[in-house]
Amino acid sequence: MARSKKETAVTTEATVAAPAKRTVTRKKVVFTLQFAGKELTITEMEELAVSAWMELTGGQKKDAKDIQLYAKPEDGMLYYVVNGTSGSVAL
């Protein structure tokens, strides 16, 4: 018995499965800088830099999108570049 074109199209569409979704797992990395009896996490250093940047530029915390940190423990300084603006803050 021959099928009509409509029945064939419905059968073909029903057999095509949607691609499987991949879940992405991210690693959690904790970084702590220890020096001269002090301990600072990367989160604490980020907060120091963003606060200093906010004072310098008058920007808001939510506007700090691109953050680069450079810790120099021997000088007790944290150098930063936030959204292209550089500065420093004492550790």
PDB file of C-alpha atoms in Angstrom:
ATOM      1  CA  MET A   1       0.000   0.000   0.000  1.00  0.00           C
ATOM      2  CA  ALA A   2       1.477   3.413  -0.957  1.00  0.00           C
ATOM      3  CA  ARG A   3       1.591   6.324   1.474  1.00  0.00           C
ATOM      4  CA  SER A   4       0.632   9.818   0.564  1.00  0.00           C
ATOM      5  CA  LYS A   5       3.279  12.583   0.587  1.00  0.00           C
ATOM      6  CA  LYS A   6       1.674  14.120   3.676  1.00  0.00           C
ATOM      7  CA  GLU A   7       2.024  10.912   5.712  1.00  0.00           C
ATOM      8  CA  THR A   8       5.688  10.526   4.683  1.00  0.00           C
ATOM      9  CA  ALA A   9       6.553  14.083   5.733  1.00  0.00           C
ATOM     10  CA  VAL A  10       4.939  13.614   9.136  1.00  0.00           C
ATOM     11  CA  THR A  11       6.813  10.368   9.710  1.00  0.00           C
ATOM     12  CA  THR A  12      10.157  11.947   8.721  1.00  0.00           C
ATOM     13  CA  GLU A  13       9.689  14.946  11.005  1.00  0.00           C
ATOM     14  CA  ALA A  14       8.750  12.729  13.943  1.00  0.00           C
ATOM     15  CA  THR A  15      11.959  10.679  13.679  1.00  0.00           C
ATOM     16  CA  VAL A  16      14.333  13.663  13.783  1.00  0.00           C
ATOM     17  CA  ALA A  17      15.504  14.212  17.357  1.00  0.00           C
ATOM     18  CA  ALA A  18      16.675  17.516  18.787  1.00  0.00           C
ATOM     19  CA  PRO A  19      20.420  17.682  19.488  1.00  0.00           C
ATOM     20  CA  ALA A  20      21.342  16.892  23.083  1.00  0.00           C
ATOM     21  CA  LYS A  21      22.265  19.856  25.301  1.00  0.00           C
ATOM     22  CA  ARG A  22      25.725  19.843  26.856  1.00  0.00           C
ATOM     23  CA  THR A  23      26.168  20.975  30.400  1.00  0.00           C
ATOM     24  CA  VAL A  24      29.286  22.940  31.201  1.00  0.00           C
ATOM     25  CA  THR A  25      30.952  22.502  34.560  1.00  0.00           C
ATOM     26  CA  ARG A  26      33.349  25.136  35.772  1.00  0.00           C
ATOM     27  CA  LYS A  27      36.178  24.640  38.194  1.00  0.00           C
ATOM     28  CA  LYS A  28      36.230  26.690  41.339  1.00  0.00           C
ATOM     29  CA  VAL A  29      39.676  28.110  41.987  1.00  0.00           C
ATOM     30  CA  VAL A  30      40.541  29.822  45.251  1.00  0.00           C
ATOM     31  CA  PHE A  31      43.670  31.978  45.196  1.00  0.00           C
ATOM     32  CA  THR A  32      45.114  33.444  48.398  1.00  0.00           C
ATOM     33  CA  LEU A  33      48.167  35.679  48.536  1.00  0.00           C
ATOM     34  CA  GLN A  34      50.066  35.286  51.812  1.00  0.00           C
ATOM     35  CA  PHE A  35      52.784  37.746  52.742  1.00  0.00           C
ATOM     36  CA  ALA A  36      54.091  39.629  55.787  1.00  0.00           C
ATOM     37  CA  GLY A  37      51.512  37.999  58.044  1.00  0.00           C
ATOM     38  CA  LYS A  38      48.627  39.020  55.764  1.00  0.00           C
ATOM     39  CA  GLU A  39      46.239  36.951  53.663  1.00  0.00           C
ATOM     40  CA  LEU A  40      44.249  38.319  50.755  1.00  0.00           C
ATOM     41  CA  THR A  41      41.997  36.370  48.419  1.00  0.00           C
ATOM     42  CA  ILE A  42      41.533  37.336  44.802  1.00  0.00           C
ATOM     43  CA  THR A  43      38.020  38.519  45.688  1.00  0.00           C
ATOM     44  CA  GLU A  44      39.379  40.845  48.389  1.00  0.00           C
ATOM     45  CA  MET A  45      41.997  42.225  45.995  1.00  0.00           C
ATOM     46  CA  GLU A  46      39.317  42.785  43.356  1.00  0.00           C
ATOM     47  CA  GLU A  47      37.199  44.695  45.897  1.00  0.00           C
ATOM     48  CA  LEU A  48      40.192  46.869  46.862  1.00  0.00           C
ATOM     49  CA  ALA A  49      40.934  47.679  43.221  1.00  0.00           C
ATOM     50  CA  VAL A  50      37.329  48.388  42.251  1.00  0.00           C
ATOM     51  CA  SER A  51      36.814  50.616  45.309  1.00  0.00           C
ATOM     52  CA  ALA A  52      39.957  52.597  44.460  1.00  0.00           C
ATOM     53  CA  TRP A  53      38.828  52.835  40.810  1.00  0.00           C
ATOM     54  CA  MET A  54      35.395  54.082  41.900  1.00  0.00           C
ATOM     55  CA  GLU A  55      37.014  56.822  44.001  1.00  0.00           C
ATOM     56  CA  LEU A  56      39.313  57.779  41.143  1.00  0.00           C
ATOM     57  CA  THR A  57      36.732  57.842  38.353  1.00  0.00           C
ATOM     58  CA  GLY A  58      33.386  58.240  40.087  1.00  0.00           C
ATOM     59  CA  GLY A  59      32.247  55.050  38.342  1.00  0.00           C
ATOM     60  CA  GLN A  60      29.861  52.530  39.805  1.00  0.00           C
ATOM     61  CA  LYS A  61      30.801  49.000  40.862  1.00  0.00           C
ATOM     62  CA  LYS A  62      28.523  47.453  38.224  1.00  0.00           C
ATOM     63  CA  ASP A  63      30.431  49.348  35.512  1.00  0.00           C
ATOM     64  CA  ALA A  64      33.763  47.647  36.312  1.00  0.00           C
ATOM     65  CA  LYS A  65      33.785  45.043  33.529  1.00  0.00           C
ATOM     66  CA  ASP A  66      37.445  44.542  32.566  1.00  0.00           C
ATOM     67  CA  ILE A  67      39.649  44.130  35.661  1.00  0.00           C
ATOM     68  CA  GLN A  68      43.358  43.311  35.657  1.00  0.00           C
ATOM     69  CA  LEU A  69      45.249  42.946  38.937  1.00  0.00           C
ATOM     70  CA  TYR A  70      48.970  42.994  39.615  1.00  0.00           C
ATOM     71  CA  ALA A  71      50.017  42.282  43.211  1.00  0.00           C
ATOM     72  CA  LYS A  72      53.496  43.338  44.289  1.00  0.00           C
ATOM     73  CA  PRO A  73      53.857  42.122  47.892  1.00  0.00           C
ATOM     74  CA  GLU A  74      57.423  43.391  48.324  1.00  0.00           C
ATOM     75  CA  ASP A  75      56.090  46.953  47.846  1.00  0.00           C
ATOM     76  CA  GLY A  76      52.815  46.255  49.663  1.00  0.00           C
ATOM     77  CA  MET A  77      50.909  47.453  46.588  1.00  0.00           C
ATOM     78  CA  LEU A  78      48.157  46.217  44.335  1.00  0.00           C
ATOM     79  CA  TYR A  79      48.240  47.707  40.861  1.00  0.00           C
ATOM     80  CA  TYR A  80      45.119  47.542  38.739  1.00  0.00           C
ATOM     81  CA  VAL A  81      43.647  48.404  35.371  1.00  0.00           C
ATOM     82  CA  VAL A  82      39.855  48.698  35.404  1.00  0.00           C
ATOM     83  CA  ASN A  83      38.162  49.443  32.082  1.00  0.00           C
ATOM     84  CA  GLY A  84      41.442  50.891  30.792  1.00  0.00           C
ATOM     85  CA  THR A  85      42.061  53.166  33.806  1.00  0.00           C
ATOM     86  CA  SER A  86      45.111  52.254  35.866  1.00  0.00           C
ATOM     87  CA  GLY A  87      45.919  52.962  39.481  1.00  0.00           C
ATOM     88  CA  SER A  88      47.234  51.411  42.656  1.00  0.00           C
ATOM     89  CA  VAL A  89      46.159  50.756  46.220  1.00  0.00           C
ATOM     90  CA  ALA A  90      48.026  49.586  49.321  1.00  0.00           C
ATOM     91  CA  LEU A  91      47.589  45.944  50.246  1.00  0.00           C
TER      92      LEU A  91
END
